[in-house]
PDB file of C-alpha atoms in Angstrom:
ATOM      1  CA  MET A  28       2.860   6.574 -21.266  1.00 61.00           C
ATOM      2  CA  ASN A  29      -0.429   4.316 -21.275  1.00 81.00           C
ATOM      3  CA  TYR A  30      -1.699   5.644 -17.897  1.00 90.00           C
ATOM      4  CA  LYS A  31      -4.218   2.826 -16.471  1.00 92.00           C
ATOM      5  CA  ILE A  32      -7.472   4.395 -14.426  1.00 95.00           C
ATOM      6  CA  MET A  33      -9.173   1.799 -11.811  1.00 96.00           C
ATOM      7  CA  ILE A  34     -13.069   2.597 -11.400  1.00 96.00           C
ATOM      8  CA  VAL A  35     -14.291   1.227  -8.651  1.00 96.00           C
ATOM      9  CA  GLU A  36     -18.071   1.921  -9.119  1.00 95.00           C
ATOM     10  CA  ASP A  37     -21.387  -0.112  -8.393  1.00 93.00           C
ATOM     11  CA  ASP A  38     -23.467   1.847 -10.603  1.00 93.00           C
ATOM     12  CA  ILE A  39     -22.629  -0.082 -13.814  1.00 93.00           C
ATOM     13  CA  ASN A  40     -23.926   2.678 -15.872  1.00 94.00           C
ATOM     14  CA  ILE A  41     -21.719   5.582 -14.566  1.00 93.00           C
ATOM     15  CA  ALA A  42     -18.806   3.358 -14.430  1.00 94.00           C
ATOM     16  CA  LYS A  43     -19.100   2.779 -18.266  1.00 94.00           C
ATOM     17  CA  LEU A  44     -19.568   6.346 -18.888  1.00 93.00           C
ATOM     18  CA  LEU A  45     -16.612   7.244 -16.825  1.00 93.00           C
ATOM     19  CA  SER A  46     -14.650   4.494 -18.584  1.00 94.00           C
ATOM     20  CA  SER A  47     -15.434   5.782 -22.080  1.00 94.00           C
ATOM     21  CA  HIS A  48     -14.952   9.221 -21.054  1.00 92.00           C
ATOM     22  CA  ILE A  49     -11.438   8.310 -19.835  1.00 93.00           C
ATOM     23  CA  GLU A  50     -10.337   6.123 -22.661  1.00 93.00           C
ATOM     24  CA  LYS A  51     -11.187   8.984 -25.032  1.00 92.00           C
ATOM     25  CA  TYR A  52      -7.915  10.669 -23.666  1.00 90.00           C
ATOM     26  CA  GLY A  53      -6.160   7.597 -24.397  1.00 90.00           C
ATOM     27  CA  TYR A  54      -6.150   6.403 -21.169  1.00 93.00           C
ATOM     28  CA  GLU A  55      -6.722   2.805 -20.071  1.00 94.00           C
ATOM     29  CA  ALA A  56      -9.475   2.609 -18.105  1.00 95.00           C
ATOM     30  CA  ASN A  57     -10.605  -0.837 -15.988  1.00 95.00           C
ATOM     31  CA  ILE A  58     -13.803  -1.359 -14.253  1.00 95.00           C
ATOM     32  CA  VAL A  59     -14.083  -3.452 -11.113  1.00 94.00           C
ATOM     33  CA  LYS A  60     -16.649  -5.559 -11.032  1.00 89.00           C
ATOM     34  CA  ASP A  61     -15.600  -8.452  -8.028  1.00 90.00           C
ATOM     35  CA  PHE A  62     -16.470  -5.817  -5.228  1.00 92.00           C
ATOM     36  CA  ASP A  63     -15.439  -8.481  -2.677  1.00 89.00           C
ATOM     37  CA  GLY A  64     -11.709  -8.732  -4.253  1.00 88.00           C
ATOM     38  CA  ILE A  65     -11.300  -5.171  -4.775  1.00 92.00           C
ATOM     39  CA  MET A  66      -7.419  -5.595  -3.533  1.00 91.00           C
ATOM     40  CA  GLU A  67      -6.616  -8.464  -5.313  1.00 89.00           C
ATOM     41  CA  GLN A  68      -7.847  -6.468  -8.595  1.00 91.00           C
ATOM     42  CA  PHE A  69      -5.744  -3.387  -7.659  1.00 90.00           C
ATOM     43  CA  GLN A  70      -2.334  -5.352  -7.117  1.00 85.00           C
ATOM     44  CA  LYS A  71      -2.787  -7.281 -10.162  1.00 87.00           C
ATOM     45  CA  MET A  72      -3.740  -4.045 -12.448  1.00 87.00           C
ATOM     46  CA  GLN A  73      -1.511  -1.775 -10.751  1.00 87.00           C
ATOM     47  CA  PRO A  74      -3.441   1.345 -11.893  1.00 91.00           C
ATOM     48  CA  HIS A  75      -2.141   5.227 -11.946  1.00 91.00           C
ATOM     49  CA  ILE A  76      -4.868   6.336 -10.406  1.00 94.00           C
ATOM     50  CA  VAL A  77      -7.998   5.056  -8.909  1.00 96.00           C
ATOM     51  CA  LEU A  78     -11.662   6.391  -8.773  1.00 96.00           C
ATOM     52  CA  LEU A  79     -13.566   5.283  -5.864  1.00 96.00           C
ATOM     53  CA  ASP A  80     -17.170   5.376  -4.836  1.00 95.00           C
ATOM     54  CA  VAL A  81     -18.038   5.552  -1.240  1.00 94.00           C
ATOM     55  CA  ASN A  82     -21.289   3.408  -1.140  1.00 93.00           C
ATOM     56  CA  LEU A  83     -20.026  -0.259  -2.129  1.00 94.00           C
ATOM     57  CA  PRO A  84     -21.303  -3.767  -1.127  1.00 92.00           C
ATOM     58  CA  LYS A  85     -20.289  -5.073   1.737  1.00 86.00           C
ATOM     59  CA  TYR A  86     -17.681  -2.332   2.942  1.00 92.00           C
ATOM     60  CA  ASP A  87     -17.315   1.377   1.785  1.00 94.00           C
ATOM     61  CA  GLY A  88     -14.915   3.220  -0.158  1.00 94.00           C
ATOM     62  CA  TYR A  89     -12.994   4.769   3.377  1.00 94.00           C
ATOM     63  CA  TYR A  90     -12.347   0.714   3.943  1.00 94.00           C
ATOM     64  CA  TRP A  91     -10.886   0.138   0.450  1.00 94.00           C
ATOM     65  CA  CYS A  92      -9.081   3.376   0.421  1.00 94.00           C
ATOM     66  CA  ARG A  93      -7.536   2.394   3.714  1.00 91.00           C
ATOM     67  CA  LYS A  94      -6.475  -0.913   2.849  1.00 90.00           C
ATOM     68  CA  ILE A  95      -5.205   0.333  -0.400  1.00 90.00           C
ATOM     69  CA  ARG A  96      -2.760   3.261   1.125  1.00 86.00           C
ATOM     70  CA  GLN A  97      -0.982  -0.093   3.078  1.00 80.00           C
ATOM     71  CA  THR A  98       0.371  -0.921   0.153  1.00 78.00           C
ATOM     72  CA  SER A  99       0.323   1.868  -2.156  1.00 83.00           C
ATOM     73  CA  THR A 100       0.333   5.961  -2.684  1.00 81.00           C
ATOM     74  CA  CYS A 101      -1.453   5.446  -5.863  1.00 88.00           C
ATOM     75  CA  PRO A 102      -3.873   8.964  -5.947  1.00 92.00           C
ATOM     76  CA  ILE A 103      -7.145   8.026  -4.768  1.00 94.00           C
ATOM     77  CA  ILE A 104     -10.071  10.068  -5.991  1.00 96.00           C
ATOM     78  CA  PHE A 105     -13.282   9.943  -4.345  1.00 95.00           C
ATOM     79  CA  ILE A 106     -16.671   9.727  -6.724  1.00 94.00           C
ATOM     80  CA  SER A 107     -19.460   9.963  -4.577  1.00 92.00           C
ATOM     81  CA  ALA A 108     -23.120  11.496  -3.855  1.00 90.00           C
ATOM     82  CA  ARG A 109     -22.397  12.027  -0.428  1.00 89.00           C
ATOM     83  CA  SER A 110     -21.762  15.685  -0.374  1.00 85.00           C
ATOM     84  CA  GLY A 111     -21.482  16.342   3.134  1.00 87.00           C
ATOM     85  CA  GLU A 112     -18.383  18.102   4.761  1.00 89.00           C
ATOM     86  CA  MET A 113     -17.615  14.728   6.892  1.00 91.00           C
ATOM     87  CA  GLU A 114     -17.795  12.814   4.403  1.00 90.00           C
ATOM     88  CA  GLN A 115     -15.563  14.556   2.439  1.00 90.00           C
ATOM     89  CA  VAL A 116     -13.043  14.889   5.367  1.00 91.00           C
ATOM     90  CA  MET A 117     -13.476  10.870   6.262  1.00 91.00           C
ATOM     91  CA  ALA A 118     -12.154  10.605   2.719  1.00 91.00           C
ATOM     92  CA  ILE A 119      -9.125  12.659   3.060  1.00 90.00           C
ATOM     93  CA  GLU A 120      -8.472  11.182   6.228  1.00 89.00           C
ATOM     94  CA  SER A 121      -8.845   7.413   4.778  1.00 90.00           C
ATOM     95  CA  GLY A 122      -5.728   8.768   2.591  1.00 89.00           C
ATOM     96  CA  GLY A 123      -7.863   9.827  -0.501  1.00 91.00           C
ATOM     97  CA  ASP A 124      -6.022  13.109  -2.743  1.00 92.00           C
ATOM     98  CA  ASP A 125      -9.428  14.799  -3.878  1.00 93.00           C
ATOM     99  CA  TYR A 126     -13.055  14.459  -3.866  1.00 94.00           C
ATOM    100  CA  ILE A 127     -16.028  14.427  -6.452  1.00 94.00           C
ATOM    101  CA  THR A 128     -19.527  14.922  -5.770  1.00 92.00           C
ATOM    102  CA  LYS A 129     -22.431  13.395  -8.091  1.00 89.00           C
ATOM    103  CA  PRO A 130     -23.519  14.644 -10.375  1.00 90.00           C
ATOM    104  CA  PHE A 131     -20.644  15.891 -11.791  1.00 88.00           C
ATOM    105  CA  TYR A 132     -19.032  17.092 -15.068  1.00 90.00           C
ATOM    106  CA  TYR A 133     -16.762  14.770 -17.106  1.00 90.00           C
ATOM    107  CA  GLU A 134     -14.324  17.355 -17.743  1.00 91.00           C
ATOM    108  CA  VAL A 135     -14.205  18.365 -14.046  1.00 92.00           C
ATOM    109  CA  VAL A 136     -12.927  14.245 -13.826  1.00 93.00           C
ATOM    110  CA  MET A 137     -10.529  14.503 -16.516  1.00 93.00           C
ATOM    111  CA  ALA A 138      -9.303  17.492 -15.134  1.00 93.00           C
ATOM    112  CA  LYS A 139      -8.546  16.114 -11.856  1.00 93.00           C
ATOM    113  CA  ILE A 140      -7.300  12.753 -13.292  1.00 93.00           C
ATOM    114  CA  ARG A 141      -4.822  15.066 -15.191  1.00 91.00           C
ATOM    115  CA  SER A 142      -3.725  17.061 -12.560  1.00 89.00           C
ATOM    116  CA  GLN A 143      -2.991  13.930 -10.104  1.00 89.00           C
ATOM    117  CA  LEU A 144      -1.030  12.479 -13.019  1.00 88.00           C
ATOM    118  CA  ARG A 145       1.182  15.788 -13.650  1.00 86.00           C
ATOM    119  CA  ARG A 146       1.680  15.855 -10.149  1.00 83.00           C
ATOM    120  CA  CYS A 147       2.887  12.194  -8.980  1.00 82.00           C
ATOM    121  CA  TYR A 148       4.206  10.841 -12.865  1.00 80.00           C
ATOM    122  CA  GLY A 149       4.719  14.013 -15.005  1.00 71.00           C
ATOM    123  CA  SER A 150       6.348  17.464 -14.700  1.00 61.00           C
ATOM    124  CA  TYR A 151       5.166  18.269 -11.004  1.00 62.00           C
ATOM    125  CA  ALA A 152       6.416  15.020  -9.330  1.00 59.00           C
ATOM    126  CA  ALA A 153       9.449  15.362  -7.536  1.00 59.00           C
ATOM    127  CA  PRO A 154      12.475  13.282  -8.464  1.00 58.00           C
ATOM    128  CA  THR A 155      12.361  10.248  -6.875  1.00 60.00           C
ATOM    129  CA  GLN A 156      14.263   6.985  -6.040  1.00 66.00           C
ATOM    130  CA  GLU A 157      13.533   3.604  -4.919  1.00 74.00           C
ATOM    131  CA  ARG A 158      14.107   3.089  -1.307  1.00 83.00           C
ATOM    132  CA  THR A 159      16.477   0.327  -0.348  1.00 87.00           C
ATOM    133  CA  ILE A 160      17.425  -1.022   2.786  1.00 89.00           C
ATOM    134  CA  GLU A 161      20.656  -3.461   2.495  1.00 90.00           C
ATOM    135  CA  LEU A 162      22.582  -5.203   5.057  1.00 91.00           C
ATOM    136  CA  ALA A 163      25.412  -7.839   3.639  1.00 90.00           C
ATOM    137  CA  GLU A 164      23.667  -9.078   0.547  1.00 88.00           C
ATOM    138  CA  LEU A 165      20.084  -8.885   1.806  1.00 92.00           C
ATOM    139  CA  THR A 166      18.240  -6.295   0.326  1.00 92.00           C
ATOM    140  CA  LEU A 167      14.902  -4.785   1.263  1.00 92.00           C
ATOM    141  CA  TYR A 168      12.484  -3.050  -0.788  1.00 89.00           C
ATOM    142  CA  PRO A 169       9.687  -1.522   1.172  1.00 87.00           C
ATOM    143  CA  GLU A 170       7.227  -0.159  -1.051  1.00 82.00           C
ATOM    144  CA  ARG A 171       7.746  -3.195  -3.025  1.00 82.00           C
ATOM    145  CA  LEU A 172       7.362  -5.785   0.156  1.00 87.00           C
ATOM    146  CA  GLU A 173       9.954  -7.306  -1.766  1.00 88.00           C
ATOM    147  CA  VAL A 174      13.142  -8.659  -0.071  1.00 90.00           C
ATOM    148  CA  HIS A 175      16.287  -9.899  -2.195  1.00 91.00           C
ATOM    149  CA  PHE A 176      18.994 -12.524  -1.444  1.00 91.00           C
ATOM    150  CA  LYS A 177      21.280 -13.194  -3.944  1.00 87.00           C
ATOM    151  CA  GLU A 178      18.830 -14.494  -6.970  1.00 82.00           C
ATOM    152  CA  GLU A 179      15.918 -15.073  -5.179  1.00 89.00           C
ATOM    153  CA  VAL A 180      12.985 -12.537  -4.090  1.00 88.00           C
ATOM    154  CA  ILE A 181      10.374 -13.314  -1.283  1.00 89.00           C
ATOM    155  CA  ILE A 182       7.159 -10.904  -1.205  1.00 88.00           C
ATOM    156  CA  LEU A 183       6.460  -9.748   2.545  1.00 90.00           C
ATOM    157  CA  ALA A 184       3.465  -9.306   4.212  1.00 87.00           C
ATOM    158  CA  LYS A 185       3.662  -5.332   5.101  1.00 85.00           C
ATOM    159  CA  LYS A 186       4.070  -5.952   8.890  1.00 86.00           C
ATOM    160  CA  GLU A 187       6.897  -8.242   8.227  1.00 91.00           C
ATOM    161  CA  ALA A 188       8.369  -5.445   5.968  1.00 91.00           C
ATOM    162  CA  VAL A 189       8.364  -3.039   8.584  1.00 90.00           C
ATOM    163  CA  LEU A 190       9.580  -5.172  10.980  1.00 93.00           C
ATOM    164  CA  LEU A 191      12.557  -6.381   8.872  1.00 95.00           C
ATOM    165  CA  GLU A 192      13.359  -2.625   7.581  1.00 94.00           C
ATOM    166  CA  ALA A 193      13.613  -2.029  11.619  1.00 94.00           C
ATOM    167  CA  LEU A 194      15.901  -4.552  12.501  1.00 95.00           C
ATOM    168  CA  ILE A 195      18.056  -3.521   9.937  1.00 94.00           C
ATOM    169  CA  LYS A 196      18.223  -0.242  10.347  1.00 92.00           C
ATOM    170  CA  LYS A 197      18.979  -0.980  13.998  1.00 93.00           C
ATOM    171  CA  TYR A 198      21.599  -3.652  13.427  1.00 93.00           C
ATOM    172  CA  PRO A 199      24.541  -4.535  14.995  1.00 93.00           C
ATOM    173  CA  ARG A 200      22.408  -2.784  18.046  1.00 95.00           C
ATOM    174  CA  VAL A 201      19.186  -4.065  19.774  1.00 95.00           C
ATOM    175  CA  ALA A 202      16.063  -3.008  18.645  1.00 95.00           C
ATOM    176  CA  SER A 203      13.803  -2.774  21.911  1.00 94.00           C
ATOM    177  CA  ARG A 204      10.390  -4.240  21.766  1.00 91.00           C
ATOM    178  CA  GLU A 205       9.155  -0.493  22.354  1.00 89.00           C
ATOM    179  CA  TYR A 206      10.557   0.381  19.330  1.00 90.00           C
ATOM    180  CA  LEU A 207       9.130  -2.349  17.103  1.00 90.00           C
ATOM    181  CA  LEU A 208       6.056  -2.144  18.472  1.00 87.00           C
ATOM    182  CA  GLU A 209       5.731   1.607  17.768  1.00 85.00           C
ATOM    183  CA  LYS A 210       6.752   0.920  14.257  1.00 85.00           C
ATOM    184  CA  LEU A 211       4.175  -1.820  13.832  1.00 81.00           C
ATOM    185  CA  TRP A 212       1.581   0.306  14.734  1.00 77.00           C
ATOM    186  CA  ASP A 213      -0.985   2.286  12.494  1.00 61.00           C
ATOM    187  CA  ASP A 214      -3.463   4.624  12.680  1.00 48.00           C
ATOM    188  CA  GLN A 215      -6.145   1.497  12.596  1.00 49.00           C
ATOM    189  CA  ASN A 216      -4.853  -1.045  14.849  1.00 60.00           C
ATOM    190  CA  PHE A 217      -3.897  -1.325  17.917  1.00 62.00           C
ATOM    191  CA  VAL A 218      -0.847  -3.928  18.264  1.00 64.00           C
ATOM    192  CA  GLU A 219      -0.193  -6.133  21.057  1.00 70.00           C
ATOM    193  CA  GLU A 220       2.779  -7.175  22.972  1.00 71.00           C
ATOM    194  CA  ASN A 221       2.138 -10.948  21.753  1.00 81.00           C
ATOM    195  CA  THR A 222       1.428  -9.263  18.042  1.00 81.00           C
ATOM    196  CA  LEU A 223       5.333  -8.438  18.011  1.00 86.00           C
ATOM    197  CA  ASN A 224       5.789 -12.110  18.852  1.00 89.00           C
ATOM    198  CA  VAL A 225       4.081 -13.551  16.391  1.00 90.00           C
ATOM    199  CA  ASN A 226       5.655 -11.280  13.475  1.00 90.00           C
ATOM    200  CA  VAL A 227       9.032 -12.064  15.011  1.00 93.00           C
ATOM    201  CA  THR A 228       8.043 -15.852  14.376  1.00 94.00           C
ATOM    202  CA  ARG A 229       7.006 -15.619  11.143  1.00 93.00           C
ATOM    203  CA  LEU A 230       9.919 -13.039   9.669  1.00 95.00           C
ATOM    204  CA  ARG A 231      12.000 -15.826  11.220  1.00 95.00           C
ATOM    205  CA  LYS A 232       9.960 -18.406   9.118  1.00 95.00           C
ATOM    206  CA  ARG A 233      10.371 -16.149   5.942  1.00 94.00           C
ATOM    207  CA  LEU A 234      13.950 -16.148   6.142  1.00 95.00           C
ATOM    208  CA  LEU A 235      14.162 -19.644   6.143  1.00 94.00           C
ATOM    209  CA  GLU A 236      12.927 -19.441   2.551  1.00 94.00           C
ATOM    210  CA  PHE A 237      16.481 -18.200   1.976  1.00 93.00           C
ATOM    211  CA  ASP A 238      17.915 -21.081   4.186  1.00 94.00           C
ATOM    212  CA  ILE A 239      18.682 -18.163   6.687  1.00 94.00           C
ATOM    213  CA  GLU A 240      18.856 -19.371  10.261  1.00 93.00           C
ATOM    214  CA  GLY A 241      19.156 -17.324  13.431  1.00 92.00           C
ATOM    215  CA  ALA A 242      19.257 -14.146  11.980  1.00 94.00           C
ATOM    216  CA  ILE A 243      16.919 -12.496  14.400  1.00 95.00           C
ATOM    217  CA  GLU A 244      18.136 -12.578  18.062  1.00 95.00           C
ATOM    218  CA  THR A 245      15.810 -12.856  21.230  1.00 95.00           C
ATOM    219  CA  VAL A 246      17.507 -10.597  23.576  1.00 94.00           C
ATOM    220  CA  ARG A 247      16.282 -11.049  26.829  1.00 91.00           C
ATOM    221  CA  GLY A 248      14.654  -8.293  28.512  1.00 89.00           C
ATOM    222  CA  ALA A 249      15.543  -5.802  25.663  1.00 91.00           C
ATOM    223  CA  GLY A 250      14.244  -6.969  22.232  1.00 93.00           C
ATOM    224  CA  TYR A 251      15.416  -8.189  19.012  1.00 95.00           C
ATOM    225  CA  ARG A 252      18.731  -8.263  17.104  1.00 95.00           C
ATOM    226  CA  MET A 253      19.772  -8.769  13.843  1.00 94.00           C
ATOM    227  CA  ASN A 254      22.819 -10.699  13.019  1.00 94.00           C
ATOM    228  CA  ILE A 255      24.795 -11.616   9.807  1.00 93.00           C
ATOM    229  CA  THR A 256      24.290 -15.712   9.707  1.00 93.00           C
ATOM    230  CA  TRP A 257      24.123 -16.160   6.029  1.00 87.00           C
ATOM    231  CA  GLY A 258      27.919 -15.569   5.510  1.00 75.00           C
ATOM    232  CA  ASN A 259      27.991 -18.972   4.317  1.00 64.00           C
ATOM    233  CA  VAL A 260      24.578 -19.483   2.765  1.00 58.00           C
TER     234      VAL A 260
END
């Protein structure tokens, strides 16, 4: 398998040396050059591992780690000159899998890369089957943020996917507002009541792209309920 390693390091000399060393082992190394569009490059690249510096222009590595974790469980190894205990705690708390301090030995970096590859994709990886949530002909792939209907596919925002999954799982029961708010809440952001209304409106509009109307019913004083209204679509 041709594993892809994404290198997010603003010291171009270190990035090039890392890239050169990684490619000696037959892996594909990709150096990020635009630090304003790291997520766009991550989505396009779909790497198997990310090597992530902490000190970066504009936003630091902790920020980008949390952003990646909103859409991916890909292993993230921090590489940083910050050697303090709290920096390492913050890295792990942000979703990082390992932490290497500079200066480092390249063989140590390679050993940790191989360890993560074995754990996630190789001999140590647990057998996995992609999770799907289905209702009638509507199929949600939560990890891909995709919903399929007949031959069409829509890419959802993270909160839209979370909301749709929660509503389908509750079908045909009513999903209370408290239940849905709890699902939408994440570690970083407090979700206000109005946020739920906004996301429901957005999800209804997304379903209209399949010509599905009226599938999410507002149940006054209780919450929302999913109804199968697409029988004749």
